[in-house]
């Protein structure tokens, strides 16, 4: 663990997954700096991480597309590795404003890699997504399953994966980990950090949480005529703390020698929309009214990971089940009904 005295730069570290990962990094004894433009986050998350860990978490308010800001961060600090979460993630918005997504996610990452290269920092963990598998035909999804994103957001993830593979092929001194997340949900067990969507949530669990806390009236279940056990869509929900731990495992995996690795981070277990509703009702003691509406365009019936490769190569495995994910999500939501604004 020669990296312990050096600093990990976390882009997007004020956001949902980044903030949970900062907790794990700080608790492992690492020094951490966050770079975030706060376009989808609040500084309150950084303060909450400091409170949970009783450690300082410096944040630089800056944009990954700003080369001057990046160069300053690398010049002023001894950065050994970068965990790169910064990016935009709303599929619907990416259909409407594709260039905003290519600019933030692809151009921003290119800029980051150029600055890293200039400062001889060649260890990068990238937040990819199971969305790169498109509408998959065979379950479970392995890292060798066909890829083919079906919206601009997914294509930005695929493009960055390809860019990083090309970079590694040209310069095998790089250490690159591409982590394909399945469906991150839940919150830190303290209930002090969690997911805080700006608008009406697009994703299932945050929507259910806001129904439970009374911010929204009822859930729309997008289709109950899929070829699944109860007809509703099946996903591989993964506790955000398990996901955060996966990043530390990725850093350990990259440490001994340069390499490029691609890993699914999921539990390997799929749950339907109705199972998720049920689990949340149990965790919160509240009823979640819902009605069935039309399928959401572009949704796959089923998506879940084969997590074998991460277990074998990263020595990582998810620990928490759906019940714990819902309990922790509910603790955060009920303590902070309006998110960081409350
Ligand atoms: P998030 O929006 O909570 O966090 C992203 C952070 O990046 C935010 O704090 C935002 O302010 C910051 N940011 C955005 N553009 C930036 C820029 N140009 N410069 C600096 N900072 C910028 O999202 P999250 O759920 O924590 O996701 C983190 C990463 O994981 C993203 O890259 C996302 O695409 C990926 N991912 C998320 C999910 C998910 O369901 N949450 C699934 C798969 C992959
Ligand atoms: N879903 C739903 N109602 C919602 C949001 C999502 O029924 O308000 C369903 C969606 O069709 C999918 C599952 O819940 O089957 C997970 O959706 P989410 O958007 O959270 O993840 P993704 O589809 O991107 O994997």
Coordinates of C-alpha atoms and ligand atoms in Angstrom, one line a residue:
X1 CA 0.0 0.0 0.0
X2 CA 2.6 2.5 -1.0
X3 CA -0.2 4.8 -2.2
X4 CA -1.2 5.6 1.4
X5 CA 0.9 8.7 1.7
X6 CA -0.1 10.1 -1.6
X7 CA -3.3 11.9 -2.5
X8 CA -6.2 10.5 -4.4
X9 CA -8.0 13.1 -6.6
X10 CA -11.8 12.4 -6.7
X11 CA -13.5 14.2 -9.5
X12 CA -17.3 14.5 -8.8
X13 CA -16.5 13.7 -5.2
X14 CA -19.4 15.9 -3.9
X15 CA -21.9 13.8 -5.8
X16 CA -23.8 10.7 -4.7
X17 CA -21.3 7.9 -5.4
X18 CA -18.2 10.1 -5.0
X19 CA -19.1 11.3 -1.5
X20 CA -19.6 7.7 -0.3
X21 CA -16.3 6.7 -1.8
X22 CA -14.6 9.6 -0.1
X23 CA -15.8 8.2 3.2
X24 CA -14.2 4.9 2.5
X25 CA -11.0 6.5 1.2
X26 CA -10.6 8.7 4.3
X27 CA -11.4 5.8 6.6
X28 CA -8.7 3.7 4.9
X29 CA -6.2 6.4 5.8
X30 CA -5.7 7.9 2.4
X31 CA -5.4 11.7 1.7
X32 CA -8.2 12.9 -0.6
X33 CA -9.0 16.0 -2.7
X34 CA -12.3 16.6 -4.4
X35 CA -12.7 18.5 -7.7
X36 CA -16.3 19.2 -8.4
X37 CA -18.1 22.0 -10.3
X38 CA -21.2 21.5 -8.0
X39 CA -23.4 21.3 -11.1
X40 CA -25.3 18.4 -9.5
X41 CA -24.2 18.5 -5.8
X42 CA -23.9 20.6 -2.8
X43 CA -20.9 21.4 -0.5
X44 CA -23.1 20.1 2.3
X45 CA -22.1 16.5 1.2
X46 CA -18.5 17.4 1.8
X47 CA -19.2 18.7 5.3
X48 CA -21.2 15.6 6.0
X49 CA -18.3 13.4 4.9
X50 CA -16.0 15.3 7.2
X51 CA -18.5 14.8 10.1
X52 CA -18.8 11.1 9.5
X53 CA -15.0 10.5 9.2
X54 CA -13.8 13.3 11.5
X55 CA -11.2 14.1 8.8
X56 CA -10.7 17.1 6.5
X57 CA -11.9 16.8 2.9
X58 CA -10.6 19.7 0.8
X59 CA -12.7 20.5 -2.2
X60 CA -11.7 22.6 -5.2
X61 CA -14.7 24.0 -7.0
X62 CA -13.7 23.5 -10.6
X63 CA -14.6 21.9 -13.9
X64 CA -12.8 18.9 -15.5
X65 CA -13.1 20.8 -18.8
X66 CA -10.9 23.6 -17.4
X67 CA -7.3 22.6 -18.2
X68 CA -5.8 25.5 -16.2
X69 CA -7.7 24.4 -13.0
X70 CA -6.7 20.8 -13.5
X71 CA -3.0 21.6 -14.1
X72 CA -3.0 23.7 -10.9
X73 CA -4.5 20.8 -8.9
X74 CA -1.8 18.4 -10.2
X75 CA 1.0 21.0 -9.7
X76 CA 0.1 21.8 -6.1
X77 CA -0.6 18.3 -4.9
X78 CA 1.2 15.0 -5.1
X79 CA -1.7 13.1 -6.8
X80 CA -1.0 9.4 -7.2
X81 CA -4.4 8.4 -8.6
X82 CA -7.7 9.7 -9.9
X83 CA -11.1 8.3 -9.2
X84 CA -13.2 9.9 -12.0
X85 CA -16.9 10.3 -11.1
X86 CA -17.5 13.7 -12.6
X87 CA -20.0 13.6 -15.4
X88 CA -23.6 14.0 -16.3
X89 CA -25.9 10.9 -15.9
X90 CA -29.5 11.6 -16.9
X91 CA -30.5 9.5 -19.9
X92 CA -33.5 11.6 -20.9
X93 CA -31.6 14.8 -20.7
X94 CA -28.8 13.2 -22.8
X95 CA -31.4 12.6 -25.6
X96 CA -32.4 16.3 -25.5
X97 CA -29.0 17.8 -25.1
X98 CA -26.5 15.3 -26.5
X99 CA -23.7 17.8 -27.0
X100 CA -23.8 18.8 -23.4
X101 CA -23.2 15.1 -22.6
X102 CA -20.4 14.7 -25.1
X103 CA -18.8 17.9 -23.8
X104 CA -18.9 17.0 -20.1
X105 CA -18.3 13.3 -20.2
X106 CA -16.1 12.8 -23.3
X107 CA -14.3 16.1 -23.7
X108 CA -14.0 16.5 -19.9
X109 CA -12.4 13.1 -19.6
X110 CA -10.0 13.8 -22.5
X111 CA -9.0 17.0 -20.8
X112 CA -8.5 15.2 -17.5
X113 CA -6.3 12.5 -19.1
X114 CA -4.2 15.1 -20.9
X115 CA -3.6 16.9 -17.6
X116 CA -2.8 13.6 -15.9
X117 CA -0.3 12.7 -18.7
X118 CA 1.4 16.1 -18.4
X119 CA 1.9 15.5 -14.7
X120 CA 2.9 11.9 -15.0
X121 CA -0.1 10.6 -13.0
X122 CA -1.2 7.5 -14.8
X123 CA -3.6 5.7 -12.5
X124 CA -7.3 6.2 -13.2
X125 CA -10.5 4.5 -12.1
X126 CA -13.4 5.4 -14.4
X127 CA -17.1 5.3 -13.5
X128 CA -18.6 3.4 -16.4
X129 CA -22.0 1.8 -16.4
X130 CA -24.0 -1.3 -17.2
X131 CA -25.8 0.9 -19.7
X132 CA -22.9 0.1 -22.1
X133 CA -24.6 -3.3 -22.6
X134 CA -27.6 -1.7 -24.3
X135 CA -30.6 -4.0 -24.5
X136 CA -28.9 -7.3 -23.6
X137 CA -30.0 -10.6 -24.9
X138 CA -28.4 -13.0 -22.4
X139 CA -28.2 -12.9 -18.6
X140 CA -26.2 -12.6 -16.5
X141 CA -24.0 -9.9 -18.1
X142 CA -20.3 -10.7 -18.1
X143 CA -17.6 -8.2 -19.1
X144 CA -17.5 -10.1 -22.5
X145 CA -21.1 -9.5 -23.2
X146 CA -21.8 -7.5 -26.3
X147 CA -21.8 -3.7 -25.8
X148 CA -23.9 -1.2 -27.7
X149 CA -25.3 1.8 -26.0
X150 CA -28.7 3.0 -27.0
X151 CA -28.7 6.6 -25.9
X152 CA -26.2 9.5 -25.9
X153 CA -25.3 9.1 -22.2
X154 CA -24.5 5.4 -22.8
X155 CA -22.4 6.3 -25.8
X156 CA -20.4 8.8 -23.8
X157 CA -19.5 5.9 -21.4
X158 CA -18.6 3.6 -24.3
X159 CA -16.5 6.3 -26.0
X160 CA -14.5 6.9 -22.9
X161 CA -13.9 3.2 -22.4
X162 CA -12.6 3.0 -25.9
X163 CA -10.5 6.1 -25.5
X164 CA -8.9 4.6 -22.3
X165 CA -8.3 1.3 -24.0
X166 CA -6.5 3.1 -26.9
X167 CA -4.5 5.1 -24.4
X168 CA -3.4 2.0 -22.6
X169 CA -2.5 0.3 -25.8
X170 CA -0.3 3.2 -26.8
X171 CA 1.3 3.7 -23.3
X172 CA 1.2 0.6 -21.2
X173 CA 2.5 2.5 -18.2
X174 CA -1.1 3.4 -17.4
X175 CA -3.1 1.7 -14.7
X176 CA -6.8 1.9 -15.7
X177 CA -9.8 0.4 -14.1
X178 CA -13.2 0.6 -15.9
X179 CA -15.9 -0.1 -13.4
X180 CA -19.3 -0.9 -14.9
X181 CA -21.8 -0.1 -12.2
X182 CA -25.2 -1.7 -12.1
X183 CA -27.9 0.2 -10.2
X184 CA -26.4 2.1 -7.2
X185 CA -28.9 2.7 -4.4
X186 CA -29.0 3.2 -0.6
X187 CA -27.0 5.6 1.5
X188 CA -24.4 5.6 4.2
X189 CA -25.6 3.9 7.4
X190 CA -25.3 7.2 9.3
X191 CA -28.1 8.7 7.2
X192 CA -26.0 11.8 6.7
X193 CA -25.1 11.4 3.0
X194 CA -27.3 10.0 0.3
X195 CA -28.8 10.5 -3.1
X196 CA -30.3 14.0 -3.6
X197 CA -31.7 14.4 -7.1
X198 CA -32.2 18.0 -8.3
X199 CA -35.6 17.4 -10.0
X200 CA -38.2 14.7 -9.9
X201 CA -36.1 11.5 -9.8
X202 CA -35.7 9.4 -12.9
X203 CA -34.5 6.3 -11.1
X204 CA -36.7 3.9 -9.2
X205 CA -35.4 3.9 -5.7
X206 CA -35.1 7.7 -5.2
X207 CA -38.6 8.0 -6.6
X208 CA -40.0 5.4 -4.2
X209 CA -38.1 7.2 -1.3
X210 CA -39.8 10.5 -2.2
X211 CA -43.2 8.8 -2.3
X212 CA -42.6 7.3 1.1
X213 CA -41.6 10.6 2.6
X214 CA -44.6 12.4 1.1
X215 CA -42.8 14.5 -1.5
X216 CA -44.5 12.6 -4.4
X217 CA -48.0 11.1 -4.6
X218 CA -47.4 7.8 -6.2
X219 CA -45.1 5.7 -8.3
X220 CA -45.7 4.9 -11.9
X221 CA -44.6 1.3 -12.6
X222 CA -43.3 1.4 -16.1
X223 CA -44.9 -1.8 -17.6
X224 CA -46.0 -5.0 -16.0
X225 CA -46.0 -7.1 -19.2
X226 CA -42.3 -7.9 -19.4
X227 CA -41.1 -11.5 -19.6
X228 CA -40.2 -11.5 -15.9
X229 CA -41.6 -13.4 -12.8
X230 CA -44.1 -10.6 -12.0
X231 CA -44.1 -8.8 -15.3
X232 CA -42.1 -5.7 -14.0
X233 CA -38.5 -4.8 -14.9
X234 CA -35.7 -6.5 -13.1
X235 CA -32.4 -4.8 -12.1
X236 CA -29.3 -5.5 -10.1
X237 CA -29.5 -2.9 -7.3
X238 CA -26.2 -2.5 -5.4
X239 CA -25.7 -0.7 -2.1
X240 CA -23.7 2.5 -2.7
X241 CA -21.3 1.6 0.1
X242 CA -20.5 -1.7 -1.5
X243 CA -19.9 0.2 -4.7
X244 CA -17.6 2.7 -2.9
X245 CA -15.6 -0.2 -1.5
X246 CA -15.2 -1.5 -5.0
X247 CA -13.2 1.6 -5.9
X248 CA -10.7 0.9 -3.1
X249 CA -10.5 -2.7 -4.4
X250 CA -9.8 -1.3 -7.9
X251 CA -6.9 0.9 -6.5
X252 CA -5.4 -2.1 -4.8
X253 CA -5.8 -4.1 -8.0
X254 CA -3.9 -1.5 -10.0
X255 CA -1.2 -1.0 -7.5
X256 CA 1.3 -3.8 -8.2
X257 CA 1.7 -3.3 -12.0
X258 CA 0.3 -1.3 -14.9
X259 CA -2.8 -2.9 -16.4
X260 CA -6.2 -2.1 -17.8
X261 CA -9.1 -4.0 -16.2
X262 CA -12.9 -4.0 -16.9
X263 CA -15.2 -5.1 -14.1
X264 CA -18.9 -5.3 -13.4
X265 CA -19.8 -4.0 -10.0
X266 CA -23.2 -5.6 -9.2
X267 CA -24.5 -8.2 -6.7
X268 CA -25.5 -10.8 -9.3
X269 CA -29.1 -10.7 -8.0
X270 CA -32.0 -9.1 -9.9
X271 CA -35.1 -7.7 -8.2
X272 CA -38.3 -6.6 -9.9
X273 CA -39.9 -3.2 -9.4
X274 CA -42.6 -4.7 -7.2
X275 CA -40.0 -6.5 -5.1
X276 CA -38.3 -3.2 -4.6
X277 CA -41.6 -1.5 -3.6
X278 CA -42.3 -4.3 -1.2
X279 CA -38.8 -4.1 0.4
X280 CA -39.1 -0.3 0.8
X281 CA -42.5 -0.6 2.4
X282 CA -41.0 -3.0 4.9
X283 CA -38.0 -0.8 5.6
X284 CA -40.0 2.4 6.0
X285 CA -43.2 1.2 7.5
X286 CA -45.0 3.4 4.9
X287 CA -47.2 2.3 2.0
X288 CA -46.0 3.1 -1.5
X289 CA -49.1 3.8 -3.7
X290 CA -48.4 2.9 -7.3
X291 CA -50.1 2.5 -10.6
X292 CA -49.0 0.6 -13.7
X293 CA -48.3 2.8 -16.7
X294 CA -46.8 2.2 -20.2
X295 CA -43.2 0.8 -20.6
X296 CA -40.5 3.5 -20.6
X297 CA -38.9 3.5 -24.1
X298 CA -35.5 2.0 -24.2
X299 CA -35.9 -0.1 -21.0
X300 CA -34.6 -3.7 -20.9
X301 CA -36.8 -6.3 -19.2
X302 CA -33.9 -7.6 -17.2
X303 CA -30.4 -6.6 -16.3
X304 CA -28.1 -8.2 -13.8
X305 CA -24.4 -8.8 -13.5
X306 CA -22.2 -11.8 -13.3
X307 CA -19.9 -10.4 -10.6
X308 CA -17.4 -13.3 -10.8
X309 CA -14.6 -11.4 -12.4
X310 CA -14.7 -8.6 -9.7
X311 CA -14.7 -11.2 -7.0
X312 CA -11.7 -13.1 -8.5
X313 CA -9.6 -10.1 -9.7
X314 CA -10.5 -7.3 -7.4
X315 CA -11.1 -9.5 -4.4
X316 CA -14.4 -7.6 -4.0
X317 CA -17.9 -8.7 -3.4
X318 CA -21.1 -6.9 -2.5
X319 CA -22.2 -7.5 1.1
X320 CA -25.6 -5.8 1.4
X321 CA -29.0 -7.1 0.3
X322 CA -32.0 -5.1 -1.0
X323 CA -33.5 -4.8 2.5
X324 CA -30.4 -3.1 3.9
X325 CA -30.3 -0.8 0.8
X326 CA -33.9 0.3 1.5
X327 CA -33.3 0.7 5.2
X328 CA -30.3 2.9 4.6
X329 CA -32.0 4.9 1.8
X330 CA -35.0 5.4 4.2
X331 CA -32.7 6.6 7.1
X332 CA -31.2 9.2 4.8
X333 CA -34.6 10.3 3.3
X334 CA -36.4 10.5 6.6
X335 CA -33.6 12.4 8.3
X336 CA -33.3 14.7 5.3
X337 CA -36.7 14.9 3.6
X338 CA -35.6 17.6 1.2
X339 CA -32.1 16.2 0.8
X340 CA -29.1 18.5 1.6
X341 CA -31.5 21.4 1.5
X342 CA -33.2 20.3 4.7
Ligands
LIG1 P1 -23.8 12.7 -9.3 O1 -24.4 13.6 -10.3 O2 -24.3 12.6 -7.9 O3 -22.2 13.0 -9.2 C1 -21.4 13.5 -10.3 C2 -20.7 14.7 -9.7 O4 -19.9 15.2 -10.8 C3 -21.6 15.8 -9.2 O5 -21.2 16.2 -7.9 C4 -21.4 17.0 -10.2 O6 -21.5 18.2 -9.6 C5 -20.0 16.7 -10.7 N1 -19.7 17.1 -12.1 C6 -20.5 17.0 -13.2 N2 -19.9 17.5 -14.3 C7 -18.7 18.0 -13.9 C8 -17.6 18.7 -14.5 N3 -17.7 18.9 -15.8 N4 -16.6 19.1 -13.7 C9 -16.5 18.8 -12.4 N5 -17.5 18.2 -11.8 C10 -18.6 17.8 -12.5 O7 -23.8 11.2 -10.0 P2 -23.4 9.8 -9.3 O8 -24.6 9.0 -9.3 O9 -22.6 10.0 -8.1 O10 -22.5 9.2 -10.5 C11 -21.1 9.3 -10.5 C12 -20.6 8.7 -11.8 O11 -21.0 7.4 -11.9 C13 -21.1 9.4 -13.1 O12 -20.0 9.4 -14.0 C14 -22.2 8.5 -13.6 O13 -22.3 8.6 -15.0 C15 -21.7 7.1 -13.2 N6 -22.7 6.2 -13.0 C16 -23.8 6.5 -12.1 C17 -24.8 5.5 -12.0 C18 -26.0 5.9 -11.1 O14 -27.1 5.2 -11.3 N7 -25.9 6.8 -10.2 C19 -24.8 4.3 -12.7 C20 -23.7 4.1 -13.5 C21 -22.7 5.0 -13.6
LIG2 N1 -39.0 2.3 -13.0 C1 -40.4 2.4 -12.8 N2 -40.8 3.7 -12.4 C2 -40.0 4.7 -12.2 C3 -38.6 4.5 -12.5 C4 -38.2 3.3 -12.9 O1 -41.2 1.5 -12.9 O2 -40.5 5.8 -11.9 C5 -38.5 0.9 -13.4 C6 -37.8 0.9 -14.8 O3 -38.7 0.7 -15.8 C7 -36.8 -0.2 -14.5 C8 -36.5 -0.2 -13.0 O4 -37.6 0.6 -12.5 O5 -37.4 -1.5 -14.8 C9 -35.2 0.5 -12.7 O6 -35.2 1.8 -13.3 P1 -34.0 2.9 -13.1 O7 -34.3 4.1 -13.9 O8 -33.8 3.1 -11.6 O9 -32.7 2.1 -13.6 P2 -32.3 1.7 -15.1 O10 -33.5 1.4 -15.9 O11 -31.5 2.9 -15.7 O12 -31.4 0.5 -14.9

